[in-house]
mmCIF file of C-alpha atoms and ligand atoms in Angstrom:
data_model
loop_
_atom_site.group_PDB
_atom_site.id
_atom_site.type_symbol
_atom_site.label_atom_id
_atom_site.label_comp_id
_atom_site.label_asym_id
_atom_site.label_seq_id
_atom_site.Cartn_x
_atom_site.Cartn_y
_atom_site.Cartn_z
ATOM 1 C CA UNK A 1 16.393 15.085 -8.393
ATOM 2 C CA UNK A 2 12.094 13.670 -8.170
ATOM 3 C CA UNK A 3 10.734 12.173 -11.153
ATOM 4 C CA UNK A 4 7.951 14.617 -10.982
ATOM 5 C CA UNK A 5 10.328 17.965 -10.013
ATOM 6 C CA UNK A 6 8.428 21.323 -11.350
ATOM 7 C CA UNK A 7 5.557 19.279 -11.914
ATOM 8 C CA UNK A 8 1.806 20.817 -10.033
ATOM 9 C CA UNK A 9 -0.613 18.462 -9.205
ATOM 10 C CA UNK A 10 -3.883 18.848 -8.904
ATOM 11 C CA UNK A 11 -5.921 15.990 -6.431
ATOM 12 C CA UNK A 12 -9.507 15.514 -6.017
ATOM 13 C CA UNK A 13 -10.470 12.712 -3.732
ATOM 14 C CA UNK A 14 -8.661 12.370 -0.189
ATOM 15 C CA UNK A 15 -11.270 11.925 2.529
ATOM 16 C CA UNK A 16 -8.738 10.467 5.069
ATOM 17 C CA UNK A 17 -5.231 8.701 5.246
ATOM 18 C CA UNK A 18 -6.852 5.656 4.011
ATOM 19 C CA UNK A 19 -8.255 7.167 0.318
ATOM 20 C CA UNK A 20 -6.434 6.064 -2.736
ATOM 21 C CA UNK A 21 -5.742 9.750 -3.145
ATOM 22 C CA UNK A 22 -3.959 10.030 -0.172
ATOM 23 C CA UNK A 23 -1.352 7.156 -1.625
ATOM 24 C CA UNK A 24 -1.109 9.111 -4.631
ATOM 25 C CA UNK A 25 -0.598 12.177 -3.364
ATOM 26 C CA UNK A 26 2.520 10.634 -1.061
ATOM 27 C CA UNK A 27 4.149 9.112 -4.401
ATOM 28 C CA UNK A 28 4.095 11.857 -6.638
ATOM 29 C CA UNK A 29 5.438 14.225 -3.284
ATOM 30 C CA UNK A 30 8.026 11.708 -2.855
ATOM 31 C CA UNK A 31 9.173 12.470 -6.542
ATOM 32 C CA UNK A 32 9.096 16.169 -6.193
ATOM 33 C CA UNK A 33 5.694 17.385 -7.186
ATOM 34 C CA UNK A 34 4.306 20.210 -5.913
ATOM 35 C CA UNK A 35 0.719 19.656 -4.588
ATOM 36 C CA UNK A 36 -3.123 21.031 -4.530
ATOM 37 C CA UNK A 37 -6.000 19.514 -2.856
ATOM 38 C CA UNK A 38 -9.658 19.345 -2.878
ATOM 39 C CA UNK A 39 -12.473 18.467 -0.025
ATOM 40 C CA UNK A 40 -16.100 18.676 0.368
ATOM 41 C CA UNK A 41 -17.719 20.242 3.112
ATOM 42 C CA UNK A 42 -16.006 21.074 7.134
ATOM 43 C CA UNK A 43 -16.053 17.193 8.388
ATOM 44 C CA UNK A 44 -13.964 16.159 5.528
ATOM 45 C CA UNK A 45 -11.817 19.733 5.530
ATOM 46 C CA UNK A 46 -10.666 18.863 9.050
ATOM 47 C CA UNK A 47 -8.992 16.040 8.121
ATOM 48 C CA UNK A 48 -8.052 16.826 4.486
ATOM 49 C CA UNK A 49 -5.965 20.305 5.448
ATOM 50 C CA UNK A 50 -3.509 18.736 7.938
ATOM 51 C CA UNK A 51 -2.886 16.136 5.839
ATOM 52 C CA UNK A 52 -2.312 18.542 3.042
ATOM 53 C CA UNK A 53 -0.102 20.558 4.938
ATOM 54 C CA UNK A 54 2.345 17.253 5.719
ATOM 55 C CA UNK A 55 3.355 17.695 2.336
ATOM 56 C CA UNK A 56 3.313 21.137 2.069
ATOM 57 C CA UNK A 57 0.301 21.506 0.154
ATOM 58 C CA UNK A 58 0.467 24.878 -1.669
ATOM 59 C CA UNK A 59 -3.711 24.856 -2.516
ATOM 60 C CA UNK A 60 -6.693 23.310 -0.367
ATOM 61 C CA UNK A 61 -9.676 24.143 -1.661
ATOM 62 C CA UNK A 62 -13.539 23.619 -1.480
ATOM 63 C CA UNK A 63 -14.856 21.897 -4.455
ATOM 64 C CA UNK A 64 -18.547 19.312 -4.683
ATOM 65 C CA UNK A 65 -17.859 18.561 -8.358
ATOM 66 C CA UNK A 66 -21.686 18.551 -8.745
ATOM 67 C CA UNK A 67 -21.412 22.112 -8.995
ATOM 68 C CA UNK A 68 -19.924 24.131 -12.065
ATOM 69 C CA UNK A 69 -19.298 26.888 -10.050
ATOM 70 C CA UNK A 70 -16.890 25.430 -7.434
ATOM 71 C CA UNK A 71 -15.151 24.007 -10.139
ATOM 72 C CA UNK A 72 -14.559 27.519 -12.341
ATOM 73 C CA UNK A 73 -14.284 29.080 -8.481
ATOM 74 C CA UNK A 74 -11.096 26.028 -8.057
ATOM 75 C CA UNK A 75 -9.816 26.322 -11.314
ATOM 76 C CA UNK A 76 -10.034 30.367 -10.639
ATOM 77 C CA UNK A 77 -7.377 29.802 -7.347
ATOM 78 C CA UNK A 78 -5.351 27.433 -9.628
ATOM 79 C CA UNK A 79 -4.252 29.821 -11.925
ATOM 80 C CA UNK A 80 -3.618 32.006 -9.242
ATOM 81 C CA UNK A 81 -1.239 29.581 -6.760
ATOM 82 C CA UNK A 82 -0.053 27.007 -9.862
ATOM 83 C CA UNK A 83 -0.221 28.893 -13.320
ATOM 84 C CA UNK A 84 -1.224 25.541 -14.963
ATOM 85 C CA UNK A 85 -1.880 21.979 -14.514
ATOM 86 C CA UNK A 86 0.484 19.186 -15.369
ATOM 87 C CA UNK A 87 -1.210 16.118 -13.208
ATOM 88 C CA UNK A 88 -4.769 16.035 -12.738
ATOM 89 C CA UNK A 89 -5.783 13.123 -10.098
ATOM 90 C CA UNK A 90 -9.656 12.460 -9.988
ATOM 91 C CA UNK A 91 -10.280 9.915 -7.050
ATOM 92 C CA UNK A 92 -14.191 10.729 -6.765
ATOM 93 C CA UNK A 93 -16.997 8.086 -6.877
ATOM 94 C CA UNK A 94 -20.329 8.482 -5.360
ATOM 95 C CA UNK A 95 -24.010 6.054 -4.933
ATOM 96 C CA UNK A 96 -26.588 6.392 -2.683
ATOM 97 C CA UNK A 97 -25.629 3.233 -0.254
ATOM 98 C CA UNK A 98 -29.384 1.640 -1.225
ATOM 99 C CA UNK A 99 -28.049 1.248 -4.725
ATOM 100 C CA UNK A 100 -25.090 -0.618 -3.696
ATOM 101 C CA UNK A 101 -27.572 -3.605 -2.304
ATOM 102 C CA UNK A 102 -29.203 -6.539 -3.617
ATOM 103 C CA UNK A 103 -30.362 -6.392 -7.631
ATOM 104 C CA UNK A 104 -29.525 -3.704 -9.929
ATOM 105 C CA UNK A 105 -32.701 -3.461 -11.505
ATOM 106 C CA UNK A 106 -33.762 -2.067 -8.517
ATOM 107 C CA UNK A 107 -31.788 1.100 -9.479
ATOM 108 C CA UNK A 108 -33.973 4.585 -9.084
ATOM 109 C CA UNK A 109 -33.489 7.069 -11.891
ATOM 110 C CA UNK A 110 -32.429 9.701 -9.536
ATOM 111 C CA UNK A 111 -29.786 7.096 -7.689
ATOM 112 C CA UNK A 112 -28.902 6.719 -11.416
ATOM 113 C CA UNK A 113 -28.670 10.280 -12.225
ATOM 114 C CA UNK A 114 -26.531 10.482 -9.171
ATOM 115 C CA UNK A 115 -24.139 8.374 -9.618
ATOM 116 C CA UNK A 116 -23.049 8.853 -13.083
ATOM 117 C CA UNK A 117 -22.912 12.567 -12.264
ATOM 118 C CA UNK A 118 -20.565 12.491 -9.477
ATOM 119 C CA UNK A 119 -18.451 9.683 -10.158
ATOM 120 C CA UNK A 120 -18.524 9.887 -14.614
ATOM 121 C CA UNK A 121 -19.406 13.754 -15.834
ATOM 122 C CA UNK A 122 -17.132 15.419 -13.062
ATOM 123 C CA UNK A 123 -14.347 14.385 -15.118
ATOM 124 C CA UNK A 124 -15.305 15.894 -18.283
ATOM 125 C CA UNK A 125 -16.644 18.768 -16.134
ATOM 126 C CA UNK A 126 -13.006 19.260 -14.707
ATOM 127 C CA UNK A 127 -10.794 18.385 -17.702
ATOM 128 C CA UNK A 128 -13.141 21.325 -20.048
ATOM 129 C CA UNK A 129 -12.606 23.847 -16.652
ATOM 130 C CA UNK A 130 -9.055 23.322 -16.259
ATOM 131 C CA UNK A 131 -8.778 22.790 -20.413
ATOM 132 C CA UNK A 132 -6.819 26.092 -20.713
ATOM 133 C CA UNK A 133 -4.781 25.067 -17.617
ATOM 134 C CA UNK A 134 -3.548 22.211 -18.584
ATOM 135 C CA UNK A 135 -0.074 22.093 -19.599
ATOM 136 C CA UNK A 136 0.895 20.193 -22.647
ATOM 137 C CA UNK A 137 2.522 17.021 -21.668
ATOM 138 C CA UNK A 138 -0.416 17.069 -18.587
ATOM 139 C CA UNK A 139 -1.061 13.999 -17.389
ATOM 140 C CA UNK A 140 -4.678 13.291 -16.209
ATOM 141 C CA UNK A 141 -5.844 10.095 -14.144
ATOM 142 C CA UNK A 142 -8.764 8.657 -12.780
ATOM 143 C CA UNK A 143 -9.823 5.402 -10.733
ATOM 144 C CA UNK A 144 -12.117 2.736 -11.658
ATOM 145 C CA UNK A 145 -12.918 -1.048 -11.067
ATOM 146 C CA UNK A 146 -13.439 -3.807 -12.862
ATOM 147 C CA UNK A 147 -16.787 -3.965 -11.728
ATOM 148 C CA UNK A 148 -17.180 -1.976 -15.413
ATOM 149 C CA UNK A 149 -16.644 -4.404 -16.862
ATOM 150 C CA UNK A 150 -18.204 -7.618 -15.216
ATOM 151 C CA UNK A 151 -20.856 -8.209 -13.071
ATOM 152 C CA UNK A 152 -19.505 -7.542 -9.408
ATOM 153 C CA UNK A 153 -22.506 -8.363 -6.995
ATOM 154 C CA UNK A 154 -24.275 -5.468 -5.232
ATOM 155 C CA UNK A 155 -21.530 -2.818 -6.945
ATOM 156 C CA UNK A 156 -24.962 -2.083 -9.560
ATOM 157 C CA UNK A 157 -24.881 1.440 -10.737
ATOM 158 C CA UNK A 158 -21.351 1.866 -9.321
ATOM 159 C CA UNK A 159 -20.431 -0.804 -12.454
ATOM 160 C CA UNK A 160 -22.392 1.072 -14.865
ATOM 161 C CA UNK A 161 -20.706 4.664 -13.893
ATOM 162 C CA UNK A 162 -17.303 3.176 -13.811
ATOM 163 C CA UNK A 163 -17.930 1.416 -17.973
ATOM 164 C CA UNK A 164 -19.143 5.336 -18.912
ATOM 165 C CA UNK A 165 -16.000 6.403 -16.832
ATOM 166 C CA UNK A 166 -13.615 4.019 -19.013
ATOM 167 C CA UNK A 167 -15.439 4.953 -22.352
ATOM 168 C CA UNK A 168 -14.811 9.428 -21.017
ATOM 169 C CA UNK A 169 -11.122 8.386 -20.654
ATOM 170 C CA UNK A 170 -10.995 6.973 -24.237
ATOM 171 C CA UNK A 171 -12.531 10.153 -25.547
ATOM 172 C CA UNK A 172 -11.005 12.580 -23.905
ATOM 173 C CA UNK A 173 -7.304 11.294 -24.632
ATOM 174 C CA UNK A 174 -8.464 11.023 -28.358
ATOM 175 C CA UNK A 175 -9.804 15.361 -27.569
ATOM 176 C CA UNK A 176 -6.939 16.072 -25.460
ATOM 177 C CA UNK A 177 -3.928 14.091 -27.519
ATOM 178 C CA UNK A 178 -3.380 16.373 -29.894
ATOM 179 C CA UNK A 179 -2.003 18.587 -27.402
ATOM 180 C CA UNK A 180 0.349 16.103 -26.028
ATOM 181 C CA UNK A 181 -2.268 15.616 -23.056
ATOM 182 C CA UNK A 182 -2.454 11.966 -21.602
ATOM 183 C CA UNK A 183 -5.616 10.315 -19.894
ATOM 184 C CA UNK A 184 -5.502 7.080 -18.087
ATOM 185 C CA UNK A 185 -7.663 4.759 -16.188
ATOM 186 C CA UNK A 186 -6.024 2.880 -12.905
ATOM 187 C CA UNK A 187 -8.602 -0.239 -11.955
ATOM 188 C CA UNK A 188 -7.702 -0.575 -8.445
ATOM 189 C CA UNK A 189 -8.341 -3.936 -6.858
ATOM 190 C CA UNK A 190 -10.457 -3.894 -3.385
ATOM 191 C CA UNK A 191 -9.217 -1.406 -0.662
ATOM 192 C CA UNK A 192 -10.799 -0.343 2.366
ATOM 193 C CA UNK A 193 -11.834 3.086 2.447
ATOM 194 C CA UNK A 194 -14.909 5.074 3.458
ATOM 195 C CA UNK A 195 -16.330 4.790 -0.180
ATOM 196 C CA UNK A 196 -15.766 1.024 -0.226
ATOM 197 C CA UNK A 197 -17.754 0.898 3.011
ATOM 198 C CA UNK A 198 -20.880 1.694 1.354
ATOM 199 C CA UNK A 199 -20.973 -1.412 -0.717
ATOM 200 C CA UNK A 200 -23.209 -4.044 0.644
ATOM 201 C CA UNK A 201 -20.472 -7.239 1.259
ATOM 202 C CA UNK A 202 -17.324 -5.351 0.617
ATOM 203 C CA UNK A 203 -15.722 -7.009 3.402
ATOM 204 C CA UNK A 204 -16.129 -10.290 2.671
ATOM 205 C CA UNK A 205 -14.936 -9.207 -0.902
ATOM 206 C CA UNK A 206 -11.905 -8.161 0.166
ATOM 207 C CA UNK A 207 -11.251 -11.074 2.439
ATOM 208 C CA UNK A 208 -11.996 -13.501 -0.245
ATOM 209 C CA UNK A 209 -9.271 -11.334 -2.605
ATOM 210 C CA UNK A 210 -6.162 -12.072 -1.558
ATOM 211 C CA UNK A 211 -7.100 -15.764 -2.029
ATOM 212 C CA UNK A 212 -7.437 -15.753 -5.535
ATOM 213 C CA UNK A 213 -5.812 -13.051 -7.107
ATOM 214 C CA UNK A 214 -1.979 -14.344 -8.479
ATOM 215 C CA UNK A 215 -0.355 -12.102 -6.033
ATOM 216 C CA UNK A 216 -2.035 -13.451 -3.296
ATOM 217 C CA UNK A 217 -2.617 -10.195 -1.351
ATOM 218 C CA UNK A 218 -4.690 -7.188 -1.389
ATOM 219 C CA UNK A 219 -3.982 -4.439 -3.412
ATOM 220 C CA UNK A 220 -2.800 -1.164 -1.161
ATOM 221 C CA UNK A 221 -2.901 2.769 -1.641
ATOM 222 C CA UNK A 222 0.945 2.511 -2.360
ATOM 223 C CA UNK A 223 0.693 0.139 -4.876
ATOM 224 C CA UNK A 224 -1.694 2.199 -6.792
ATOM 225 C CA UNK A 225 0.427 4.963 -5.851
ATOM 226 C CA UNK A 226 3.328 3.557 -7.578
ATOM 227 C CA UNK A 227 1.543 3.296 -10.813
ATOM 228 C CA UNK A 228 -0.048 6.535 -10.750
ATOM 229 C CA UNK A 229 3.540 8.066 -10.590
ATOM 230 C CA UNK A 230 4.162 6.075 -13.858
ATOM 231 C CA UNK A 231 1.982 7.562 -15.578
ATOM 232 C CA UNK A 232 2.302 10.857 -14.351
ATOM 233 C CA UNK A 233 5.695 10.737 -15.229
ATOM 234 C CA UNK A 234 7.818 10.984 -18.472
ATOM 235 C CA UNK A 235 8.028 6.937 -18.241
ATOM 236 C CA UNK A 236 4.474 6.247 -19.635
ATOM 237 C CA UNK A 237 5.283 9.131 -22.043
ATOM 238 C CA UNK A 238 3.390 6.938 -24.966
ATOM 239 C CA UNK A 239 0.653 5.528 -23.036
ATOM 240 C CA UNK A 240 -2.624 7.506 -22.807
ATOM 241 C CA UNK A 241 -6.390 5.868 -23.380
ATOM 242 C CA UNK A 242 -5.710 2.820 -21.501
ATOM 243 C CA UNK A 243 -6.982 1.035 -18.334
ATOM 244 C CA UNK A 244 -4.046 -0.080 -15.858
ATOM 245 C CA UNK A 245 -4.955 -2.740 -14.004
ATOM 246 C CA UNK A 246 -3.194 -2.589 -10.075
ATOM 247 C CA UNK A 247 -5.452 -5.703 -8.901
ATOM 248 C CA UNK A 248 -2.423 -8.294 -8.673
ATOM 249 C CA UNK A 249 -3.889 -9.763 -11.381
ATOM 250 C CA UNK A 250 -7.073 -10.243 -10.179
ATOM 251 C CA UNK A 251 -9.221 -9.900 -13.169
ATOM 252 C CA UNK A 252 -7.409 -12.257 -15.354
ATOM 253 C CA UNK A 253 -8.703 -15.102 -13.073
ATOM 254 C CA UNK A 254 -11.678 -16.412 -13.988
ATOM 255 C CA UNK A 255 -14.635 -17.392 -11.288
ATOM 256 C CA UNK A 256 -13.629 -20.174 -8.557
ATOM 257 C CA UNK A 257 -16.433 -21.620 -7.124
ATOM 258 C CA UNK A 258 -15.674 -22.271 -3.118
ATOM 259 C CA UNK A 259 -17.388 -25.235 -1.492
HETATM 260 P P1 NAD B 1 -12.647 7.620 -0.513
HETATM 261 O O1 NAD B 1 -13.963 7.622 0.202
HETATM 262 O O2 NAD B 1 -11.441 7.787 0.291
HETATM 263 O O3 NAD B 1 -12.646 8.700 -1.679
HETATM 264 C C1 NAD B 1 -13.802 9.058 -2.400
HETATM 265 C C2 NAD B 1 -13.742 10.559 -2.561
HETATM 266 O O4 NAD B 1 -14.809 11.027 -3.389
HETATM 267 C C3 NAD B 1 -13.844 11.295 -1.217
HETATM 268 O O5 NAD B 1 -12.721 12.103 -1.020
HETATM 269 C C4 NAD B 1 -15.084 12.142 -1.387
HETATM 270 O O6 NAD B 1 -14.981 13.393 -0.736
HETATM 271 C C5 NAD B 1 -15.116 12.310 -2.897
HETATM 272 N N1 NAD B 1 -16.422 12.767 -3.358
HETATM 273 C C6 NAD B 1 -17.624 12.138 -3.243
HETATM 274 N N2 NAD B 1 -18.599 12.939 -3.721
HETATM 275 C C7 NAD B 1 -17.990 14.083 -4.142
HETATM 276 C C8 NAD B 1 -18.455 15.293 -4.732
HETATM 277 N N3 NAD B 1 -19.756 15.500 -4.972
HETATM 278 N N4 NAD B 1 -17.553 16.256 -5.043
HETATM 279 C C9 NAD B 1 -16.231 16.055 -4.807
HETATM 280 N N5 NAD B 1 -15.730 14.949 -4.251
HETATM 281 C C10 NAD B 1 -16.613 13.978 -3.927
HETATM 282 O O7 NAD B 1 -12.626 6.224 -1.303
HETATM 283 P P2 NAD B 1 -11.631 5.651 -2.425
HETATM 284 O O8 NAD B 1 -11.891 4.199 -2.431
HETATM 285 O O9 NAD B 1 -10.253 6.154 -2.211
HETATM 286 O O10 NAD B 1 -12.251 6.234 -3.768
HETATM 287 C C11 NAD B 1 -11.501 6.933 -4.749
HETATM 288 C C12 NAD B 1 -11.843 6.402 -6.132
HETATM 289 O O11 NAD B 1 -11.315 5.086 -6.279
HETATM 290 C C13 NAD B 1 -13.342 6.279 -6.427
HETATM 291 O O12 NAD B 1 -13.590 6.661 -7.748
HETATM 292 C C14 NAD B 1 -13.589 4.795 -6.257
HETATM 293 O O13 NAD B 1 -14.723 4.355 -6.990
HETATM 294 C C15 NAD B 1 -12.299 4.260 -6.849
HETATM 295 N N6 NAD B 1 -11.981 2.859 -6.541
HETATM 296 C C16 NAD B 1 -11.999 2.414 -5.258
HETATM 297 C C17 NAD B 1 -11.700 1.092 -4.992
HETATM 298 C C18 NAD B 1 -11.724 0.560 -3.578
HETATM 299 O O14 NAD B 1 -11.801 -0.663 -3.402
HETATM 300 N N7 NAD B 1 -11.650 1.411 -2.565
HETATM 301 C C19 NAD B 1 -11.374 0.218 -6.050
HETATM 302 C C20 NAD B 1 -11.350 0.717 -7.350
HETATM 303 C C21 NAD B 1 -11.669 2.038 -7.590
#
């Protein structure tokens, strides 16, 4: 008997075996889900479908969330193959890499623009596709940082999009609550992935992590894994609206100055 037995899941965001996606997807397989996944364009479709199909993915399907309708055409096949929703993963975040560089005032409206739309409205775009999907009990999580809600240097607009991305989860569990419908925030700490590459000293970053966060270690796609599967489980049953921190602790630390 999984955790997550009868459950379909719905996950937007694997690029490659390194996306926190990908961990995600492996917990809530490991506890029985049933899976469908998302990609954008053929270079990232080559190496999304196999890994689909490793855990027996039931959907793959197109979908650039800046587009209304490849979401309606997704949400379309996902009545078809899963009937309705009861996990909704949104792993998506997007800046043009010039914006993730030297001083945020340097932001362009359109690298603004950008930004917010790919990585903040595609989750209010999904959530009112899939609305009449969603089965009640659904639970519905998406990644941020904690670059919301400090300064992180050279993470600029990404910061901005990720506050606006906290402050759609809090509104959209008070919508969706009603109907028994959970929405959570998971503030990963610093993993290597293609979208971390983009920002401008993210290495060193991630280096300089393990030093100073109280688990002394970085923070992996299992970890965050592991606490998505809480909360997509019956074991965060009261817990919707929040931000859950998987940065071993990171952000409670404040800044040590290194000679
Ligand atoms: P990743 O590159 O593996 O995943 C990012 C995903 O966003 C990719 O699958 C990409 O295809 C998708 N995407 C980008 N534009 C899209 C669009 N227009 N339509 C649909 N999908 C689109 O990197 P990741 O680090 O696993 O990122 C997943 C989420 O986790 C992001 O929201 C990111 O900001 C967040 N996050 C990452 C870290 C980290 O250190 N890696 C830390 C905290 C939060």
């Amino acid at each position: 008997m999984g955790l997550l037995d009868g459950k379909k899941a719905l996950i937007l965001g694997v690029a490659n075996d390194h996306s926190i996606a990908w961990g995600i997807a492996q917990a809530l397989h490991a506890e029985g889900a049933e899976l469908g996944f998302t990609y954008v364009g053929e270079a990232l479709e080559r190496r999304v479908r196999p890994l689909a199909t490793s855990l027996g993915a039931t959907l793959i399907e197109p979908c650039d969330v800046q587009s209304d309708e490849q979401i309606d055409t997704l949400m379309g096949r996902v009545r078809e193959v899963f009937g309705g929703i009861d996990i909704l993963i949104h792993a998506i975040g997007f800046a043009n890499k010039e914006e993730l560089n030297g001083a945020y005032l340097n932001t362009s409206r359109e690298g603004f623009r950008l930004a917010l739309d790919v990585s903040v409205y595609s989750l209010t775009a999904l959530v009112k596709a899939g609305r009449d999907l969603l089965n009640p009990g659904a639970s519905i999580i998406t990644l941020t940082y904690h670059g919301s809600q400090q300064v992180a240097q050279n993470y600029n607009v990404m910061g901005v999009a990720k506050a606006a991305l906290e402050a759609s989860v809090r509104y959209l569990a008070n919508d969706l609550g009603p109907e028994g419908i959970r929405v959570n925030a998971i503030s990963a700490g610093p993993i290597r992935t293609l979208a971390a590459s983009g920002i401008s000293g993210f290495r060193n970053l991630h280096k300089q992590f393990a030093g100073v966060a109280p688990l002394r270690r970085n923070i992996t796609i299992d970890d965050v894994g592991k606490a998505a599967l809480w909360l997509c489980s019956d074991w965060s049953a009261g817990v919707t609206s929040e931000t859950i921190y998987v940065d071993g602790g990171f952000h409670n630390i404040s800044v040590t100055l290194q000679d």
